[in-house]
Amino acid sequence: MNLLPLPGLASHASSGIVYLTDDAVCDACGVRIAFTGRHGGASEPPFETLNLGSHVGDSLQDVEANRARVLNALVAPPGCELVTLNQVHGTRILEVRPDTPLDDVRAEGEAGADGIVVASDARGVAPLLCFADCVPLIFVAPDGTFAVAHAGWRGVMGRIAEQTVRGIVSLSGVGPSEVNVYIGPHIRSCCFEVSDELAAEFGEQFGSAAVPHHRHVDLSAALRATLMACGVASARICDAGVCTACTVEDFYSYRAEDGQCGRHGALAFREES
């Protein structure tokens, strides 16, 4: 099995939708990844315009239209089905194998989960997770096994990144050092001020890099520490480097928009159906 190219993220636009993706990895293993923004959709204020979250009070008709637009913009294969989760800030990871009924996955996801791993030979499945400050994570293995996960601060502390790497390794048989990990747009340390107690706990668990300023937590640094501790190579961790709270013109931010906003997404799928 060949190693994947080292990860990188570049901005693309299609049908008015702007997203971050990695073409080289898609060419290598057939997995299309994407972190979406907030432009190119049908939703009205305060959800304008590409809201992908069905739980925020937006018109469900608009949400479904937005999700369809994203799949169309990414040129998803015919019959590719979105799978969403009831994200509960935990560490439960679901698995999709070729013989796994999607109805069962959806039922498990509705019960609460924050990540999903898809085996390389499971076709036509596109996990979509939604965000507005929490950290979107996408994982890709050389054989085409991939995962999408949601990491709020509780998930970061609960080591959801490590749990997801274990799921990828279990389904693909590769070592952690061969897995590419993508950290999407999220609230950065410049805007993520927390209590003294929480900042101290992050410092104790993840080191001083996770608390670069007084009471300001760096979730990306904490995730990087977790990933490297479980064997992921530093060069295979790609960080978009975007703060959602600083860029509400392009991404949603629960904190910067006082809780009244839509959700951008992280999703992945295999290009062949």
PDB file of N, CA and C in Angstrom, residues 129-216:
ATOM      1  N   LEU A 129     -20.854  16.333   9.352  1.00  0.00           N
ATOM      2  CA  LEU A 129     -20.958  16.853  10.715  1.00  0.00           C
ATOM      3  C   LEU A 129     -20.963  18.374  10.649  1.00  0.00           C
ATOM      4  N   CYS A 130     -21.609  19.010  11.632  1.00  0.00           N
ATOM      5  CA  CYS A 130     -21.865  20.450  11.578  1.00  0.00           C
ATOM      6  C   CYS A 130     -21.173  21.189  12.720  1.00  0.00           C
ATOM      7  N   PHE A 131     -20.789  22.458  12.445  1.00  0.00           N
ATOM      8  CA  PHE A 131     -19.921  23.193  13.362  1.00  0.00           C
ATOM      9  C   PHE A 131     -20.223  24.686  13.351  1.00  0.00           C
ATOM     10  N   ALA A 132     -19.926  25.324  14.492  1.00  0.00           N
ATOM     11  CA  ALA A 132     -19.949  26.785  14.584  1.00  0.00           C
ATOM     12  C   ALA A 132     -19.049  27.187  15.749  1.00  0.00           C
ATOM     13  N   ASP A 133     -17.794  26.850  15.683  1.00  0.00           N
ATOM     14  CA  ASP A 133     -16.693  27.121  16.623  1.00  0.00           C
ATOM     15  C   ASP A 133     -15.973  25.852  17.053  1.00  0.00           C
ATOM     16  N   CYS A 134     -16.685  24.729  17.229  1.00  0.00           N
ATOM     17  CA  CYS A 134     -16.003  23.482  17.573  1.00  0.00           C
ATOM     18  C   CYS A 134     -15.089  23.059  16.427  1.00  0.00           C
ATOM     19  N   VAL A 135     -14.249  22.062  16.695  1.00  0.00           N
ATOM     20  CA  VAL A 135     -13.216  21.685  15.723  1.00  0.00           C
ATOM     21  C   VAL A 135     -13.694  20.553  14.815  1.00  0.00           C
ATOM     22  N   PRO A 136     -13.719  20.786  13.497  1.00  0.00           N
ATOM     23  CA  PRO A 136     -13.986  19.709  12.545  1.00  0.00           C
ATOM     24  C   PRO A 136     -12.708  18.922  12.272  1.00  0.00           C
ATOM     25  N   LEU A 137     -12.804  17.610  12.290  1.00  0.00           N
ATOM     26  CA  LEU A 137     -11.656  16.750  12.025  1.00  0.00           C
ATOM     27  C   LEU A 137     -12.000  15.756  10.921  1.00  0.00           C
ATOM     28  N   ILE A 138     -11.093  15.601   9.971  1.00  0.00           N
ATOM     29  CA  ILE A 138     -11.239  14.583   8.931  1.00  0.00           C
ATOM     30  C   ILE A 138      -9.950  13.757   8.897  1.00  0.00           C
ATOM     31  N   PHE A 139     -10.109  12.447   8.789  1.00  0.00           N
ATOM     32  CA  PHE A 139      -8.993  11.500   8.792  1.00  0.00           C
ATOM     33  C   PHE A 139      -9.069  10.676   7.510  1.00  0.00           C
ATOM     34  N   VAL A 140      -7.911  10.422   6.885  1.00  0.00           N
ATOM     35  CA  VAL A 140      -7.885   9.604   5.668  1.00  0.00           C
ATOM     36  C   VAL A 140      -6.710   8.642   5.751  1.00  0.00           C
ATOM     37  N   ALA A 141      -6.975   7.362   5.471  1.00  0.00           N
ATOM     38  CA  ALA A 141      -5.936   6.336   5.414  1.00  0.00           C
ATOM     39  C   ALA A 141      -5.612   6.015   3.957  1.00  0.00           C
ATOM     40  N   PRO A 142      -4.423   5.455   3.687  1.00  0.00           N
ATOM     41  CA  PRO A 142      -4.018   5.197   2.298  1.00  0.00           C
ATOM     42  C   PRO A 142      -4.952   4.286   1.513  1.00  0.00           C
ATOM     43  N   ASP A 143      -5.654   3.376   2.185  1.00  0.00           N
ATOM     44  CA  ASP A 143      -6.536   2.463   1.464  1.00  0.00           C
ATOM     45  C   ASP A 143      -7.893   3.081   1.146  1.00  0.00           C
ATOM     46  N   GLY A 144      -8.138   4.315   1.620  1.00  0.00           N
ATOM     47  CA  GLY A 144      -9.415   4.967   1.374  1.00  0.00           C
ATOM     48  C   GLY A 144     -10.385   4.895   2.531  1.00  0.00           C
ATOM     49  N   THR A 145     -10.000   4.280   3.631  1.00  0.00           N
ATOM     50  CA  THR A 145     -10.791   4.388   4.855  1.00  0.00           C
ATOM     51  C   THR A 145     -10.716   5.835   5.331  1.00  0.00           C
ATOM     52  N   PHE A 146     -11.840   6.381   5.793  1.00  0.00           N
ATOM     53  CA  PHE A 146     -11.820   7.776   6.235  1.00  0.00           C
ATOM     54  C   PHE A 146     -12.772   7.963   7.411  1.00  0.00           C
ATOM     55  N   ALA A 147     -12.649   9.115   8.047  1.00  0.00           N
ATOM     56  CA  ALA A 147     -13.498   9.419   9.199  1.00  0.00           C
ATOM     57  C   ALA A 147     -13.724  10.922   9.289  1.00  0.00           C
ATOM     58  N   VAL A 148     -14.854  11.287   9.873  1.00  0.00           N
ATOM     59  CA  VAL A 148     -15.168  12.689  10.181  1.00  0.00           C
ATOM     60  C   VAL A 148     -15.567  12.733  11.653  1.00  0.00           C
ATOM     61  N   ALA A 149     -15.037  13.724  12.386  1.00  0.00           N
ATOM     62  CA  ALA A 149     -15.332  13.806  13.818  1.00  0.00           C
ATOM     63  C   ALA A 149     -15.537  15.253  14.250  1.00  0.00           C
ATOM     64  N   HIS A 150     -16.255  15.398  15.354  1.00  0.00           N
ATOM     65  CA  HIS A 150     -16.584  16.698  15.955  1.00  0.00           C
ATOM     66  C   HIS A 150     -15.902  16.785  17.314  1.00  0.00           C
ATOM     67  N   ALA A 151     -15.098  17.843  17.513  1.00  0.00           N
ATOM     68  CA  ALA A 151     -14.364  17.988  18.767  1.00  0.00           C
ATOM     69  C   ALA A 151     -14.613  19.365  19.370  1.00  0.00           C
ATOM     70  N   GLY A 152     -15.568  19.432  20.302  1.00  0.00           N
ATOM     71  CA  GLY A 152     -15.661  20.596  21.163  1.00  0.00           C
ATOM     72  C   GLY A 152     -14.600  20.448  22.240  1.00  0.00           C
ATOM     73  N   TRP A 153     -14.551  21.390  23.185  1.00  0.00           N
ATOM     74  CA  TRP A 153     -13.492  21.271  24.190  1.00  0.00           C
ATOM     75  C   TRP A 153     -13.640  20.008  25.024  1.00  0.00           C
ATOM     76  N   ARG A 154     -14.894  19.577  25.245  1.00  0.00           N
ATOM     77  CA  ARG A 154     -15.078  18.328  25.996  1.00  0.00           C
ATOM     78  C   ARG A 154     -14.571  17.134  25.199  1.00  0.00           C
ATOM     79  N   GLY A 155     -14.832  17.130  23.898  1.00  0.00           N
ATOM     80  CA  GLY A 155     -14.337  16.047  23.059  1.00  0.00           C
ATOM     81  C   GLY A 155     -12.821  16.038  22.968  1.00  0.00           C
ATOM     82  N   VAL A 156     -12.214  17.230  22.913  1.00  0.00           N
ATOM     83  CA  VAL A 156     -10.757  17.307  22.890  1.00  0.00           C
ATOM     84  C   VAL A 156     -10.190  16.701  24.166  1.00  0.00           C
ATOM     85  N   MET A 157     -10.751  17.079  25.305  1.00  0.00           N
ATOM     86  CA  MET A 157     -10.267  16.542  26.574  1.00  0.00           C
ATOM     87  C   MET A 157     -10.558  15.052  26.714  1.00  0.00           C
ATOM     88  N   GLY A 158     -11.628  14.600  26.075  1.00  0.00           N
ATOM     89  CA  GLY A 158     -11.962  13.182  26.125  1.00  0.00           C
ATOM     90  C   GLY A 158     -11.186  12.339  25.137  1.00  0.00           C
ATOM     91  N   ARG A 159     -10.305  12.971  24.365  1.00  0.00           N
ATOM     92  CA  ARG A 159      -9.424  12.280  23.408  1.00  0.00           C
ATOM     93  C   ARG A 159     -10.212  11.662  22.258  1.00  0.00           C
ATOM     94  N   ILE A 160     -11.175  12.412  21.709  1.00  0.00           N
ATOM     95  CA  ILE A 160     -11.924  11.879  20.570  1.00  0.00           C
ATOM     96  C   ILE A 160     -11.017  11.671  19.369  1.00  0.00           C
ATOM     97  N   ALA A 161      -9.981  12.495  19.222  1.00  0.00           N
ATOM     98  CA  ALA A 161      -9.056  12.317  18.105  1.00  0.00           C
ATOM     99  C   ALA A 161      -8.359  10.964  18.182  1.00  0.00           C
ATOM    100  N   GLU A 162      -7.943  10.571  19.383  1.00  0.00           N
ATOM    101  CA  GLU A 162      -7.298   9.269  19.560  1.00  0.00           C
ATOM    102  C   GLU A 162      -8.287   8.139  19.275  1.00  0.00           C
ATOM    103  N   GLN A 163      -9.516   8.296  19.742  1.00  0.00           N
ATOM    104  CA  GLN A 163     -10.535   7.273  19.494  1.00  0.00           C
ATOM    105  C   GLN A 163     -10.758   7.084  17.995  1.00  0.00           C
ATOM    106  N   THR A 164     -10.760   8.193  17.259  1.00  0.00           N
ATOM    107  CA  THR A 164     -10.996   8.105  15.825  1.00  0.00           C
ATOM    108  C   THR A 164      -9.819   7.458  15.113  1.00  0.00           C
ATOM    109  N   VAL A 165      -8.608   7.797  15.508  1.00  0.00           N
ATOM    110  CA  VAL A 165      -7.433   7.147  14.918  1.00  0.00           C
ATOM    111  C   VAL A 165      -7.489   5.640  15.153  1.00  0.00           C
ATOM    112  N   ARG A 166      -7.875   5.243  16.348  1.00  0.00           N
ATOM    113  CA  ARG A 166      -7.995   3.807  16.624  1.00  0.00           C
ATOM    114  C   ARG A 166      -9.009   3.148  15.695  1.00  0.00           C
ATOM    115  N   GLY A 167     -10.118   3.832  15.437  1.00  0.00           N
ATOM    116  CA  GLY A 167     -11.128   3.292  14.527  1.00  0.00           C
ATOM    117  C   GLY A 167     -10.599   3.149  13.113  1.00  0.00           C
ATOM    118  N   ILE A 168      -9.869   4.154  12.654  1.00  0.00           N
ATOM    119  CA  ILE A 168      -9.260   4.110  11.316  1.00  0.00           C
ATOM    120  C   ILE A 168      -8.271   2.941  11.221  1.00  0.00           C
ATOM    121  N   VAL A 169      -7.411   2.809  12.219  1.00  0.00           N
ATOM    122  CA  VAL A 169      -6.406   1.749  12.233  1.00  0.00           C
ATOM    123  C   VAL A 169      -7.076   0.379  12.249  1.00  0.00           C
ATOM    124  N   SER A 170      -8.136   0.244  13.033  1.00  0.00           N
ATOM    125  CA  SER A 170      -8.838  -1.035  13.141  1.00  0.00           C
ATOM    126  C   SER A 170      -9.449  -1.460  11.808  1.00  0.00           C
ATOM    127  N   LEU A 171     -10.049  -0.507  11.078  1.00  0.00           N
ATOM    128  CA  LEU A 171     -10.727  -0.857   9.823  1.00  0.00           C
ATOM    129  C   LEU A 171      -9.763  -0.978   8.652  1.00  0.00           C
ATOM    130  N   SER A 172      -8.675  -0.218   8.664  1.00  0.00           N
ATOM    131  CA  SER A 172      -7.785  -0.188   7.505  1.00  0.00           C
ATOM    132  C   SER A 172      -6.556  -1.080   7.645  1.00  0.00           C
ATOM    133  N   GLY A 173      -6.126  -1.335   8.893  1.00  0.00           N
ATOM    134  CA  GLY A 173      -4.927  -2.127   9.123  1.00  0.00           C
ATOM    135  C   GLY A 173      -3.627  -1.357   8.976  1.00  0.00           C
ATOM    136  N   VAL A 174      -3.691  -0.053   8.762  1.00  0.00           N
ATOM    137  CA  VAL A 174      -2.472   0.746   8.643  1.00  0.00           C
ATOM    138  C   VAL A 174      -2.032   1.220  10.021  1.00  0.00           C
ATOM    139  N   GLY A 175      -0.821   1.733  10.095  1.00  0.00           N
ATOM    140  CA  GLY A 175      -0.350   2.312  11.345  1.00  0.00           C
ATOM    141  C   GLY A 175      -0.792   3.761  11.457  1.00  0.00           C
ATOM    142  N   PRO A 176      -0.858   4.300  12.667  1.00  0.00           N
ATOM    143  CA  PRO A 176      -1.259   5.698  12.856  1.00  0.00           C
ATOM    144  C   PRO A 176      -0.388   6.687  12.088  1.00  0.00           C
ATOM    145  N   SER A 177       0.896   6.357  11.898  1.00  0.00           N
ATOM    146  CA  SER A 177       1.806   7.279  11.222  1.00  0.00           C
ATOM    147  C   SER A 177       1.500   7.438   9.738  1.00  0.00           C
ATOM    148  N   GLU A 178       0.627   6.568   9.192  1.00  0.00           N
ATOM    149  CA  GLU A 178       0.266   6.643   7.771  1.00  0.00           C
ATOM    150  C   GLU A 178      -1.026   7.418   7.524  1.00  0.00           C
ATOM    151  N   VAL A 179      -1.694   7.839   8.599  1.00  0.00           N
ATOM    152  CA  VAL A 179      -3.001   8.493   8.490  1.00  0.00           C
ATOM    153  C   VAL A 179      -2.827  10.002   8.359  1.00  0.00           C
ATOM    154  N   ASN A 180      -3.512  10.605   7.385  1.00  0.00           N
ATOM    155  CA  ASN A 180      -3.576  12.062   7.272  1.00  0.00           C
ATOM    156  C   ASN A 180      -4.711  12.586   8.136  1.00  0.00           C
ATOM    157  N   VAL A 181      -4.464  13.677   8.846  1.00  0.00           N
ATOM    158  CA  VAL A 181      -5.485  14.295   9.687  1.00  0.00           C
ATOM    159  C   VAL A 181      -5.602  15.768   9.310  1.00  0.00           C
ATOM    160  N   TYR A 182      -6.834  16.219   9.128  1.00  0.00           N
ATOM    161  CA  TYR A 182      -7.126  17.597   8.750  1.00  0.00           C
ATOM    162  C   TYR A 182      -7.922  18.272   9.859  1.00  0.00           C
ATOM    163  N   ILE A 183      -7.415  19.410  10.326  1.00  0.00           N
ATOM    164  CA  ILE A 183      -8.086  20.200  11.357  1.00  0.00           C
ATOM    165  C   ILE A 183      -8.720  21.401  10.678  1.00  0.00           C
ATOM    166  N   GLY A 184     -10.059  21.466  10.709  1.00  0.00           N
ATOM    167  CA  GLY A 184     -10.766  22.504   9.973  1.00  0.00           C
ATOM    168  C   GLY A 184     -10.920  23.799  10.748  1.00  0.00           C
ATOM    169  N   PRO A 185     -11.579  24.778  10.141  1.00  0.00           N
ATOM    170  CA  PRO A 185     -11.806  26.073  10.789  1.00  0.00           C
ATOM    171  C   PRO A 185     -12.559  25.924  12.110  1.00  0.00           C
ATOM    172  N   HIS A 186     -12.064  26.637  13.129  1.00  0.00           N
ATOM    173  CA  HIS A 186     -12.688  26.575  14.455  1.00  0.00           C
ATOM    174  C   HIS A 186     -12.259  27.804  15.243  1.00  0.00           C
ATOM    175  N   ILE A 187     -12.828  27.981  16.396  1.00  0.00           N
ATOM    176  CA  ILE A 187     -12.440  29.116  17.235  1.00  0.00           C
ATOM    177  C   ILE A 187     -11.012  28.894  17.739  1.00  0.00           C
ATOM    178  N   ARG A 188     -10.169  29.901  17.539  1.00  0.00           N
ATOM    179  CA  ARG A 188      -8.764  29.781  17.890  1.00  0.00           C
ATOM    180  C   ARG A 188      -8.497  30.413  19.262  1.00  0.00           C
ATOM    181  N   SER A 189      -7.273  30.288  19.699  1.00  0.00           N
ATOM    182  CA  SER A 189      -6.933  30.774  21.043  1.00  0.00           C
ATOM    183  C   SER A 189      -7.125  32.274  21.179  1.00  0.00           C
ATOM    184  N   CYS A 190      -7.041  33.024  20.075  1.00  0.00           N
ATOM    185  CA  CYS A 190      -7.236  34.470  20.147  1.00  0.00           C
ATOM    186  C   CYS A 190      -8.620  34.834  20.663  1.00  0.00           C
ATOM    187  N   CYS A 191      -9.600  33.963  20.421  1.00  0.00           N
ATOM    188  CA  CYS A 191     -10.994  34.258  20.765  1.00  0.00           C
ATOM    189  C   CYS A 191     -11.594  33.289  21.777  1.00  0.00           C
ATOM    190  N   PHE A 192     -10.880  32.198  22.080  1.00  0.00           N
ATOM    191  CA  PHE A 192     -11.446  31.182  22.963  1.00  0.00           C
ATOM    192  C   PHE A 192     -10.949  31.394  24.387  1.00  0.00           C
ATOM    193  N   GLU A 193     -11.605  32.302  25.096  1.00  0.00           N
ATOM    194  CA  GLU A 193     -11.283  32.566  26.493  1.00  0.00           C
ATOM    195  C   GLU A 193     -12.164  31.703  27.378  1.00  0.00           C
ATOM    196  N   VAL A 194     -11.568  31.049  28.359  1.00  0.00           N
ATOM    197  CA  VAL A 194     -12.275  30.119  29.232  1.00  0.00           C
ATOM    198  C   VAL A 194     -11.989  30.479  30.688  1.00  0.00           C
ATOM    199  N   SER A 195     -12.530  29.683  31.591  1.00  0.00           N
ATOM    200  CA  SER A 195     -12.286  29.920  33.015  1.00  0.00           C
ATOM    201  C   SER A 195     -10.850  29.584  33.387  1.00  0.00           C
ATOM    202  N   ASP A 196     -10.407  30.113  34.515  1.00  0.00           N
ATOM    203  CA  ASP A 196      -9.076  29.773  35.015  1.00  0.00           C
ATOM    204  C   ASP A 196      -8.935  28.271  35.217  1.00  0.00           C
ATOM    205  N   GLU A 197      -9.996  27.650  35.739  1.00  0.00           N
ATOM    206  CA  GLU A 197      -9.947  26.219  36.040  1.00  0.00           C
ATOM    207  C   GLU A 197      -9.807  25.387  34.767  1.00  0.00           C
ATOM    208  N   LEU A 198     -10.583  25.744  33.729  1.00  0.00           N
ATOM    209  CA  LEU A 198     -10.511  24.966  32.491  1.00  0.00           C
ATOM    210  C   LEU A 198      -9.169  25.179  31.797  1.00  0.00           C
ATOM    211  N   ALA A 199      -8.681  26.404  31.809  1.00  0.00           N
ATOM    212  CA  ALA A 199      -7.374  26.673  31.201  1.00  0.00           C
ATOM    213  C   ALA A 199      -6.288  25.869  31.907  1.00  0.00           C
ATOM    214  N   ALA A 200      -6.341  25.821  33.231  1.00  0.00           N
ATOM    215  CA  ALA A 200      -5.340  25.060  33.982  1.00  0.00           C
ATOM    216  C   ALA A 200      -5.409  23.580  33.636  1.00  0.00           C
ATOM    217  N   GLU A 201      -6.613  23.057  33.466  1.00  0.00           N
ATOM    218  CA  GLU A 201      -6.761  21.641  33.135  1.00  0.00           C
ATOM    219  C   GLU A 201      -6.197  21.338  31.752  1.00  0.00           C
ATOM    220  N   PHE A 202      -6.431  22.244  30.804  1.00  0.00           N
ATOM    221  CA  PHE A 202      -5.853  22.049  29.474  1.00  0.00           C
ATOM    222  C   PHE A 202      -4.325  22.068  29.549  1.00  0.00           C
ATOM    223  N   GLY A 203      -3.785  22.995  30.308  1.00  0.00           N
ATOM    224  CA  GLY A 203      -2.333  23.058  30.451  1.00  0.00           C
ATOM    225  C   GLY A 203      -1.756  21.796  31.051  1.00  0.00           C
ATOM    226  N   GLU A 204      -2.444  21.244  32.059  1.00  0.00           N
ATOM    227  CA  GLU A 204      -1.971  20.020  32.710  1.00  0.00           C
ATOM    228  C   GLU A 204      -2.027  18.830  31.759  1.00  0.00           C
ATOM    229  N   GLN A 205      -3.097  18.751  30.957  1.00  0.00           N
ATOM    230  CA  GLN A 205      -3.277  17.585  30.100  1.00  0.00           C
ATOM    231  C   GLN A 205      -2.474  17.653  28.805  1.00  0.00           C
ATOM    232  N   PHE A 206      -2.323  18.858  28.253  1.00  0.00           N
ATOM    233  CA  PHE A 206      -1.761  18.960  26.906  1.00  0.00           C
ATOM    234  C   PHE A 206      -0.489  19.808  26.814  1.00  0.00           C
ATOM    235  N   GLY A 207      -0.058  20.401  27.915  1.00  0.00           N
ATOM    236  CA  GLY A 207       1.157  21.197  27.895  1.00  0.00           C
ATOM    237  C   GLY A 207       0.890  22.680  27.671  1.00  0.00           C
ATOM    238  N   SER A 208       1.938  23.459  27.824  1.00  0.00           N
ATOM    239  CA  SER A 208       1.796  24.917  27.782  1.00  0.00           C
ATOM    240  C   SER A 208       1.344  25.439  26.432  1.00  0.00           C
ATOM    241  N   ALA A 209       1.627  24.713  25.354  1.00  0.00           N
ATOM    242  CA  ALA A 209       1.205  25.169  24.029  1.00  0.00           C
ATOM    243  C   ALA A 209      -0.309  25.252  23.910  1.00  0.00           C
ATOM    244  N   ALA A 210      -1.021  24.483  24.722  1.00  0.00           N
ATOM    245  CA  ALA A 210      -2.485  24.492  24.674  1.00  0.00           C
ATOM    246  C   ALA A 210      -3.089  25.701  25.380  1.00  0.00           C
ATOM    247  N   VAL A 211      -2.271  26.434  26.123  1.00  0.00           N
ATOM    248  CA  VAL A 211      -2.740  27.657  26.803  1.00  0.00           C
ATOM    249  C   VAL A 211      -1.712  28.756  26.535  1.00  0.00           C
ATOM    250  N   PRO A 212      -1.683  29.300  25.315  1.00  0.00           N
ATOM    251  CA  PRO A 212      -0.629  30.247  24.944  1.00  0.00           C
ATOM    252  C   PRO A 212      -0.741  31.599  25.630  1.00  0.00           C
ATOM    253  N   HIS A 213      -1.948  31.955  26.080  1.00  0.00           N
ATOM    254  CA  HIS A 213      -2.167  33.213  26.793  1.00  0.00           C
ATOM    255  C   HIS A 213      -3.086  32.944  27.978  1.00  0.00           C
ATOM    256  N   HIS A 214      -3.076  33.823  28.929  1.00  0.00           N
ATOM    257  CA  HIS A 214      -3.873  33.648  30.140  1.00  0.00           C
ATOM    258  C   HIS A 214      -5.341  33.408  29.791  1.00  0.00           C
ATOM    259  N   ARG A 215      -5.858  32.233  30.220  1.00  0.00           N
ATOM    260  CA  ARG A 215      -7.264  31.842  30.049  1.00  0.00           C
ATOM    261  C   ARG A 215      -7.671  31.649  28.591  1.00  0.00           C
ATOM    262  N   HIS A 216      -6.718  31.604  27.681  1.00  0.00           N
ATOM    263  CA  HIS A 216      -7.031  31.379  26.265  1.00  0.00           C
ATOM    264  C   HIS A 216      -6.497  30.007  25.856  1.00  0.00           C
TER     265      HIS A 216
END
